[in-house]
PDB file of C-alpha atoms in Angstrom:
ATOM      1  CA  UNK O   1      -8.408 -27.455 -20.002  1.00  0.00           C
ATOM      2  CA  UNK O   2     -10.478 -24.438 -20.562  1.00  0.00           C
ATOM      3  CA  UNK O   3     -13.685 -26.528 -21.489  1.00  0.00           C
ATOM      4  CA  UNK O   4     -12.951 -28.697 -18.350  1.00  0.00           C
ATOM      5  CA  UNK O   5     -12.775 -25.719 -16.137  1.00  0.00           C
ATOM      6  CA  UNK O   6     -16.070 -24.352 -17.594  1.00  0.00           C
ATOM      7  CA  UNK O   7     -17.727 -27.601 -17.201  1.00  0.00           C
ATOM      8  CA  UNK O   8     -16.876 -27.740 -13.554  1.00  0.00           C
ATOM      9  CA  UNK O   9     -18.188 -23.962 -13.218  1.00  0.00           C
ATOM     10  CA  UNK O  10     -21.272 -25.185 -14.794  1.00  0.00           C
ATOM     11  CA  UNK O  11     -21.763 -28.061 -12.354  1.00  0.00           C
ATOM     12  CA  UNK O  12     -21.245 -25.445  -9.642  1.00  0.00           C
ATOM     13  CA  UNK O  13     -23.900 -23.193 -10.892  1.00  0.00           C
ATOM     14  CA  UNK O  14     -26.576 -26.117 -11.302  1.00  0.00           C
ATOM     15  CA  UNK O  15     -25.708 -27.185  -7.755  1.00  0.00           C
ATOM     16  CA  UNK O  16     -26.157 -23.666  -6.569  1.00  0.00           C
ATOM     17  CA  UNK O  17     -29.447 -23.046  -8.312  1.00  0.00           C
ATOM     18  CA  UNK O  18     -31.123 -26.497  -8.216  1.00  0.00           C
ATOM     19  CA  UNK O  19     -33.323 -27.173  -5.320  1.00  0.00           C
ATOM     20  CA  UNK O  20     -32.132 -29.788  -3.044  1.00  0.00           C
ATOM     21  CA  UNK O  21     -34.472 -32.510  -1.635  1.00  0.00           C
ATOM     22  CA  UNK O  22     -32.564 -33.650   1.435  1.00  0.00           C
ATOM     23  CA  UNK O  23     -28.891 -33.221   3.023  1.00  0.00           C
ATOM     24  CA  UNK O  24     -27.771 -36.357   1.526  1.00  0.00           C
ATOM     25  CA  UNK O  25     -28.327 -35.296  -1.950  1.00  0.00           C
ATOM     26  CA  UNK O  26     -26.959 -32.036  -0.920  1.00  0.00           C
ATOM     27  CA  UNK O  27     -23.715 -34.095   0.574  1.00  0.00           C
ATOM     28  CA  UNK O  28     -23.507 -36.001  -2.625  1.00  0.00           C
ATOM     29  CA  UNK O  29     -23.556 -32.866  -4.812  1.00  0.00           C
ATOM     30  CA  UNK O  30     -20.703 -31.278  -2.744  1.00  0.00           C
ATOM     31  CA  UNK O  31     -18.564 -34.368  -2.690  1.00  0.00           C
ATOM     32  CA  UNK O  32     -18.965 -35.024  -6.443  1.00  0.00           C
ATOM     33  CA  UNK O  33     -17.733 -31.022  -7.026  1.00  0.00           C
ATOM     34  CA  UNK O  34     -15.027 -31.593  -4.724  1.00  0.00           C
ATOM     35  CA  UNK O  35     -13.663 -34.628  -6.429  1.00  0.00           C
ATOM     36  CA  UNK O  36     -14.013 -32.745  -9.903  1.00  0.00           C
ATOM     37  CA  UNK O  37     -12.144 -30.020  -8.418  1.00  0.00           C
ATOM     38  CA  UNK O  38      -9.561 -32.503  -6.990  1.00  0.00           C
ATOM     39  CA  UNK O  39      -9.105 -34.009 -10.361  1.00  0.00           C
ATOM     40  CA  UNK O  40      -8.727 -30.708 -12.057  1.00  0.00           C
ATOM     41  CA  UNK O  41      -6.013 -29.406  -9.659  1.00  0.00           C
ATOM     42  CA  UNK O  42      -4.338 -32.593  -9.694  1.00  0.00           C
ATOM     43  CA  UNK O  43      -3.779 -32.651 -13.507  1.00  0.00           C
ATOM     44  CA  UNK O  44      -3.310 -28.955 -13.933  1.00  0.00           C
ATOM     45  CA  UNK O  45      -2.467 -27.431 -10.556  1.00  0.00           C
ATOM     46  CA  UNK O  46      -0.707 -24.239 -11.879  1.00  0.00           C
ATOM     47  CA  UNK O  47      -3.335 -23.513 -14.457  1.00  0.00           C
ATOM     48  CA  UNK O  48      -6.164 -23.966 -12.062  1.00  0.00           C
ATOM     49  CA  UNK O  49      -4.531 -21.739  -9.268  1.00  0.00           C
ATOM     50  CA  UNK O  50      -3.978 -18.907 -11.617  1.00  0.00           C
ATOM     51  CA  UNK O  51      -7.619 -19.050 -12.982  1.00  0.00           C
ATOM     52  CA  UNK O  52      -8.928 -19.213  -9.397  1.00  0.00           C
ATOM     53  CA  UNK O  53      -6.621 -16.343  -8.237  1.00  0.00           C
ATOM     54  CA  UNK O  54      -7.781 -13.917 -11.513  1.00  0.00           C
ATOM     55  CA  UNK O  55     -11.560 -14.876 -11.201  1.00  0.00           C
ATOM     56  CA  UNK O  56     -11.775 -14.238  -7.508  1.00  0.00           C
ATOM     57  CA  UNK O  57      -9.779 -10.923  -7.971  1.00  0.00           C
ATOM     58  CA  UNK O  58     -12.316 -10.093 -10.553  1.00  0.00           C
ATOM     59  CA  UNK O  59     -14.967 -11.088  -7.923  1.00  0.00           C
ATOM     60  CA  UNK O  60     -13.696  -8.874  -5.335  1.00  0.00           C
ATOM     61  CA  UNK O  61     -13.765  -6.078  -7.741  1.00  0.00           C
ATOM     62  CA  UNK O  62     -17.355  -6.445  -8.591  1.00  0.00           C
ATOM     63  CA  UNK O  63     -17.928  -6.726  -4.863  1.00  0.00           C
ATOM     64  CA  UNK O  64     -16.323  -3.409  -4.388  1.00  0.00           C
ATOM     65  CA  UNK O  65     -17.953  -1.643  -7.062  1.00  0.00           C
ATOM     66  CA  UNK O  66     -21.390  -2.756  -6.163  1.00  0.00           C
ATOM     67  CA  UNK O  67     -21.317  -3.198  -2.337  1.00  0.00           C
ATOM     68  CA  UNK O  68     -18.842  -0.510  -1.238  1.00  0.00           C
ATOM     69  CA  UNK O  69     -19.028   2.158  -4.080  1.00  0.00           C
ATOM     70  CA  UNK O  70     -22.672   1.236  -4.867  1.00  0.00           C
ATOM     71  CA  UNK O  71     -22.275   1.914  -8.719  1.00  0.00           C
ATOM     72  CA  UNK O  72     -25.111  -0.192  -9.634  1.00  0.00           C
ATOM     73  CA  UNK O  73     -25.803   0.005 -13.666  1.00  0.00           C
ATOM     74  CA  UNK O  74     -22.908   2.214 -13.775  1.00  0.00           C
ATOM     75  CA  UNK O  75     -20.296  -0.553 -13.090  1.00  0.00           C
ATOM     76  CA  UNK O  76     -16.970  -0.228 -14.454  1.00  0.00           C
ATOM     77  CA  UNK O  77     -16.521  -3.516 -16.522  1.00  0.00           C
ATOM     78  CA  UNK O  78     -13.164  -2.200 -17.774  1.00  0.00           C
ATOM     79  CA  UNK O  79     -11.920  -1.973 -14.174  1.00  0.00           C
ATOM     80  CA  UNK O  80     -12.881  -5.382 -13.301  1.00  0.00           C
ATOM     81  CA  UNK O  81     -11.110  -6.938 -16.501  1.00  0.00           C
ATOM     82  CA  UNK O  82      -7.768  -4.935 -15.540  1.00  0.00           C
ATOM     83  CA  UNK O  83      -8.170  -6.264 -12.076  1.00  0.00           C
ATOM     84  CA  UNK O  84      -8.921  -9.962 -13.147  1.00  0.00           C
ATOM     85  CA  UNK O  85      -5.665  -9.477 -15.514  1.00  0.00           C
ATOM     86  CA  UNK O  86      -3.520  -8.650 -12.410  1.00  0.00           C
ATOM     87  CA  UNK O  87      -5.117 -11.449 -10.760  1.00  0.00           C
ATOM     88  CA  UNK O  88      -4.065 -14.073 -13.635  1.00  0.00           C
ATOM     89  CA  UNK O  89      -0.782 -12.359 -14.413  1.00  0.00           C
ATOM     90  CA  UNK O  90       0.501 -11.195 -11.041  1.00  0.00           C
ATOM     91  CA  UNK O  91      -1.360 -12.494  -8.135  1.00  0.00           C
ATOM     92  CA  UNK O  92      -1.667 -16.102  -9.147  1.00  0.00           C
ATOM     93  CA  UNK O  93       1.807 -16.484 -10.372  1.00  0.00           C
ATOM     94  CA  UNK O  94       3.582 -14.690  -7.604  1.00  0.00           C
ATOM     95  CA  UNK O  95       1.577 -16.024  -4.712  1.00  0.00           C
ATOM     96  CA  UNK O  96       1.720 -19.572  -6.046  1.00  0.00           C
ATOM     97  CA  UNK O  97       5.233 -19.472  -6.602  1.00  0.00           C
ATOM     98  CA  UNK O  98       5.770 -17.816  -2.963  1.00  0.00           C
ATOM     99  CA  UNK O  99       4.279 -20.719  -1.305  1.00  0.00           C
ATOM    100  CA  UNK O 100       6.496 -23.104  -3.079  1.00  0.00           C
ATOM    101  CA  UNK O 101       9.469 -21.261  -2.034  1.00  0.00           C
ATOM    102  CA  UNK O 102       8.019 -20.844   1.553  1.00  0.00           C
ATOM    103  CA  UNK O 103       7.594 -24.673   1.970  1.00  0.00           C
ATOM    104  CA  UNK O 104      11.323 -25.137   0.976  1.00  0.00           C
ATOM    105  CA  UNK O 105      12.363 -22.355   3.251  1.00  0.00           C
ATOM    106  CA  UNK O 106      10.577 -23.729   6.400  1.00  0.00           C
ATOM    107  CA  UNK O 107      10.192 -27.202   6.526  1.00  0.00           C
ATOM    108  CA  UNK O 108       7.334 -29.405   8.230  1.00  0.00           C
ATOM    109  CA  UNK O 109       3.816 -29.302   8.941  1.00  0.00           C
ATOM    110  CA  UNK O 110       3.893 -28.998  12.537  1.00  0.00           C
ATOM    111  CA  UNK O 111       1.992 -25.955  14.545  1.00  0.00           C
ATOM    112  CA  UNK O 112       5.620 -24.342  15.089  1.00  0.00           C
ATOM    113  CA  UNK O 113       6.449 -24.719  11.371  1.00  0.00           C
ATOM    114  CA  UNK O 114       3.109 -23.280  10.517  1.00  0.00           C
ATOM    115  CA  UNK O 115       3.915 -20.276  12.968  1.00  0.00           C
ATOM    116  CA  UNK O 116       7.218 -19.539  11.209  1.00  0.00           C
ATOM    117  CA  UNK O 117       5.511 -19.675   7.767  1.00  0.00           C
ATOM    118  CA  UNK O 118       3.323 -17.187   8.849  1.00  0.00           C
ATOM    119  CA  UNK O 119       5.655 -14.788  10.482  1.00  0.00           C
ATOM    120  CA  UNK O 120       8.194 -15.015   7.049  1.00  0.00           C
ATOM    121  CA  UNK O 121       4.905 -14.406   5.073  1.00  0.00           C
ATOM    122  CA  UNK O 122       3.618 -11.513   6.692  1.00  0.00           C
ATOM    123  CA  UNK O 123       7.037  -9.890   7.544  1.00  0.00           C
ATOM    124  CA  UNK O 124       8.789 -10.379   4.503  1.00  0.00           C
ATOM    125  CA  UNK O 125       6.281 -11.385   1.490  1.00  0.00           C
ATOM    126  CA  UNK O 126       3.123  -9.378   2.297  1.00  0.00           C
ATOM    127  CA  UNK O 127       4.729  -5.825   2.565  1.00  0.00           C
ATOM    128  CA  UNK O 128       6.268  -6.258  -0.800  1.00  0.00           C
ATOM    129  CA  UNK O 129       3.269  -8.066  -2.416  1.00  0.00           C
ATOM    130  CA  UNK O 130       0.998  -5.253  -1.262  1.00  0.00           C
ATOM    131  CA  UNK O 131       3.228  -2.388  -2.409  1.00  0.00           C
ATOM    132  CA  UNK O 132       3.565  -4.090  -5.807  1.00  0.00           C
ATOM    133  CA  UNK O 133      -0.305  -4.480  -6.308  1.00  0.00           C
ATOM    134  CA  UNK O 134      -1.055  -0.900  -5.351  1.00  0.00           C
ATOM    135  CA  UNK O 135       1.664   0.371  -7.854  1.00  0.00           C
ATOM    136  CA  UNK O 136       1.011  -2.043 -10.457  1.00  0.00           C
ATOM    137  CA  UNK O 137      -2.765  -0.997 -10.247  1.00  0.00           C
ATOM    138  CA  UNK O 138      -1.905   2.658 -10.299  1.00  0.00           C
ATOM    139  CA  UNK O 139      -0.087   2.206 -13.446  1.00  0.00           C
ATOM    140  CA  UNK O 140      -2.821   0.309 -15.181  1.00  0.00           C
ATOM    141  CA  UNK O 141      -5.231   3.061 -14.306  1.00  0.00           C
ATOM    142  CA  UNK O 142      -2.960   5.548 -16.344  1.00  0.00           C
ATOM    143  CA  UNK O 143      -1.468   7.327 -13.497  1.00  0.00           C
ATOM    144  CA  UNK O 144       1.811   9.325 -13.975  1.00  0.00           C
ATOM    145  CA  UNK O 145       4.761   8.159 -11.958  1.00  0.00           C
ATOM    146  CA  UNK O 146       4.461  11.071  -9.533  1.00  0.00           C
ATOM    147  CA  UNK O 147       0.735  10.554  -8.991  1.00  0.00           C
ATOM    148  CA  UNK O 148       1.038   6.821  -8.549  1.00  0.00           C
ATOM    149  CA  UNK O 149       3.909   7.512  -5.813  1.00  0.00           C
ATOM    150  CA  UNK O 150       1.784  10.144  -4.068  1.00  0.00           C
ATOM    151  CA  UNK O 151      -1.181   7.397  -4.111  1.00  0.00           C
ATOM    152  CA  UNK O 152       1.143   4.669  -2.823  1.00  0.00           C
ATOM    153  CA  UNK O 153       2.265   7.014  -0.088  1.00  0.00           C
ATOM    154  CA  UNK O 154      -1.290   7.698   0.833  1.00  0.00           C
ATOM    155  CA  UNK O 155      -2.645   4.322   0.674  1.00  0.00           C
ATOM    156  CA  UNK O 156      -0.061   1.862   1.545  1.00  0.00           C
ATOM    157  CA  UNK O 157       0.221   2.393   5.485  1.00  0.00           C
ATOM    158  CA  UNK O 158      -3.667   2.037   5.743  1.00  0.00           C
ATOM    159  CA  UNK O 159      -3.592  -1.115   3.651  1.00  0.00           C
ATOM    160  CA  UNK O 160      -0.818  -2.854   5.355  1.00  0.00           C
ATOM    161  CA  UNK O 161      -2.517  -2.118   8.826  1.00  0.00           C
ATOM    162  CA  UNK O 162      -5.402  -3.732   7.504  1.00  0.00           C
ATOM    163  CA  UNK O 163      -3.585  -6.650   5.995  1.00  0.00           C
ATOM    164  CA  UNK O 164      -2.347  -7.685   9.666  1.00  0.00           C
ATOM    165  CA  UNK O 165      -5.829  -7.418  10.912  1.00  0.00           C
ATOM    166  CA  UNK O 166      -6.846 -10.108   8.579  1.00  0.00           C
ATOM    167  CA  UNK O 167      -4.154 -12.238   7.390  1.00  0.00           C
ATOM    168  CA  UNK O 168      -1.851 -13.557  10.389  1.00  0.00           C
ATOM    169  CA  UNK O 169      -4.623 -16.219  11.744  1.00  0.00           C
ATOM    170  CA  UNK O 170      -5.687 -17.088   8.140  1.00  0.00           C
ATOM    171  CA  UNK O 171      -2.421 -17.813   7.311  1.00  0.00           C
ATOM    172  CA  UNK O 172      -1.558 -19.841  10.237  1.00  0.00           C
ATOM    173  CA  UNK O 173      -4.494 -21.956   9.582  1.00  0.00           C
ATOM    174  CA  UNK O 174      -3.612 -22.225   5.710  1.00  0.00           C
ATOM    175  CA  UNK O 175      -0.251 -23.415   6.748  1.00  0.00           C
ATOM    176  CA  UNK O 176      -1.050 -26.106   9.209  1.00  0.00           C
ATOM    177  CA  UNK O 177      -4.294 -27.599   7.942  1.00  0.00           C
ATOM    178  CA  UNK O 178      -4.217 -27.048   3.839  1.00  0.00           C
ATOM    179  CA  UNK O 179      -1.938 -28.905   1.460  1.00  0.00           C
ATOM    180  CA  UNK O 180       0.462 -26.791  -0.764  1.00  0.00           C
ATOM    181  CA  UNK O 181      -1.603 -27.107  -4.018  1.00  0.00           C
ATOM    182  CA  UNK O 182      -4.963 -25.854  -2.402  1.00  0.00           C
ATOM    183  CA  UNK O 183      -3.261 -23.120  -0.410  1.00  0.00           C
ATOM    184  CA  UNK O 184      -3.737 -20.285  -3.246  1.00  0.00           C
ATOM    185  CA  UNK O 185      -7.423 -21.085  -3.571  1.00  0.00           C
ATOM    186  CA  UNK O 186      -8.129 -20.941  -0.115  1.00  0.00           C
ATOM    187  CA  UNK O 187      -6.145 -17.804   0.412  1.00  0.00           C
ATOM    188  CA  UNK O 188      -8.332 -16.266  -2.635  1.00  0.00           C
ATOM    189  CA  UNK O 189     -11.634 -17.553  -1.390  1.00  0.00           C
ATOM    190  CA  UNK O 190     -10.686 -15.760   1.953  1.00  0.00           C
ATOM    191  CA  UNK O 191      -9.573 -12.900  -0.084  1.00  0.00           C
ATOM    192  CA  UNK O 192     -12.885 -12.110  -1.781  1.00  0.00           C
ATOM    193  CA  UNK O 193     -13.578  -9.619   1.193  1.00  0.00           C
ATOM    194  CA  UNK O 194      -9.972  -8.319   1.048  1.00  0.00           C
ATOM    195  CA  UNK O 195      -9.909  -8.043  -2.686  1.00  0.00           C
ATOM    196  CA  UNK O 196     -13.181  -6.111  -2.330  1.00  0.00           C
ATOM    197  CA  UNK O 197     -11.249  -3.670  -0.026  1.00  0.00           C
ATOM    198  CA  UNK O 198      -7.849  -3.730  -1.921  1.00  0.00           C
ATOM    199  CA  UNK O 199      -9.586  -3.092  -5.315  1.00  0.00           C
ATOM    200  CA  UNK O 200     -11.374  -0.168  -3.878  1.00  0.00           C
ATOM    201  CA  UNK O 201      -7.965   1.139  -2.498  1.00  0.00           C
ATOM    202  CA  UNK O 202      -6.299   0.477  -5.567  1.00  0.00           C
ATOM    203  CA  UNK O 203      -8.780   2.369  -7.752  1.00  0.00           C
ATOM    204  CA  UNK O 204      -9.726   5.132  -5.191  1.00  0.00           C
ATOM    205  CA  UNK O 205      -8.104   8.007  -7.125  1.00  0.00           C
TER     206      UNK O 205
END
């Protein structure tokens, strides 16, 4: 499985770095990459979604350190590895499982169903998930219980408000247009920007 994913990543790299002779070639490459991803996620949907989530949370931390915090060569690799671990072990499994539960709670694919899913997601799941993410990050950063709670009280309201600026329209589109097994990947791609903010907030000691 890992070999297949690495092969897919290598194909992406080749596509990104190779000069394209015309739009037709570009379209063929994109179609080939999409088919490869489709084949992987069809065979191993759970594994691919978790690997995607962990990788993109790590990418968000890299963006946070380089673009927001301007660390340059002083990049904290250990922090990025920790954030990837949270992505692999917490973000991917929890969000992936939640989308399955949500599809059973709210049936249908209509616009009304998508709106209901977004409301349940943002009013019930998002506040709990965000709080858990911040507390888990604080614990992994070695904060004591008291320090972690103080940091949580400081950061949680701002993070929740920022969440509501970004995610409701994204989730309506996600629930209406995107098949279940692609939703975690779509969310995590959009969340590269969100993860940059969130990892900055989580690691702002």
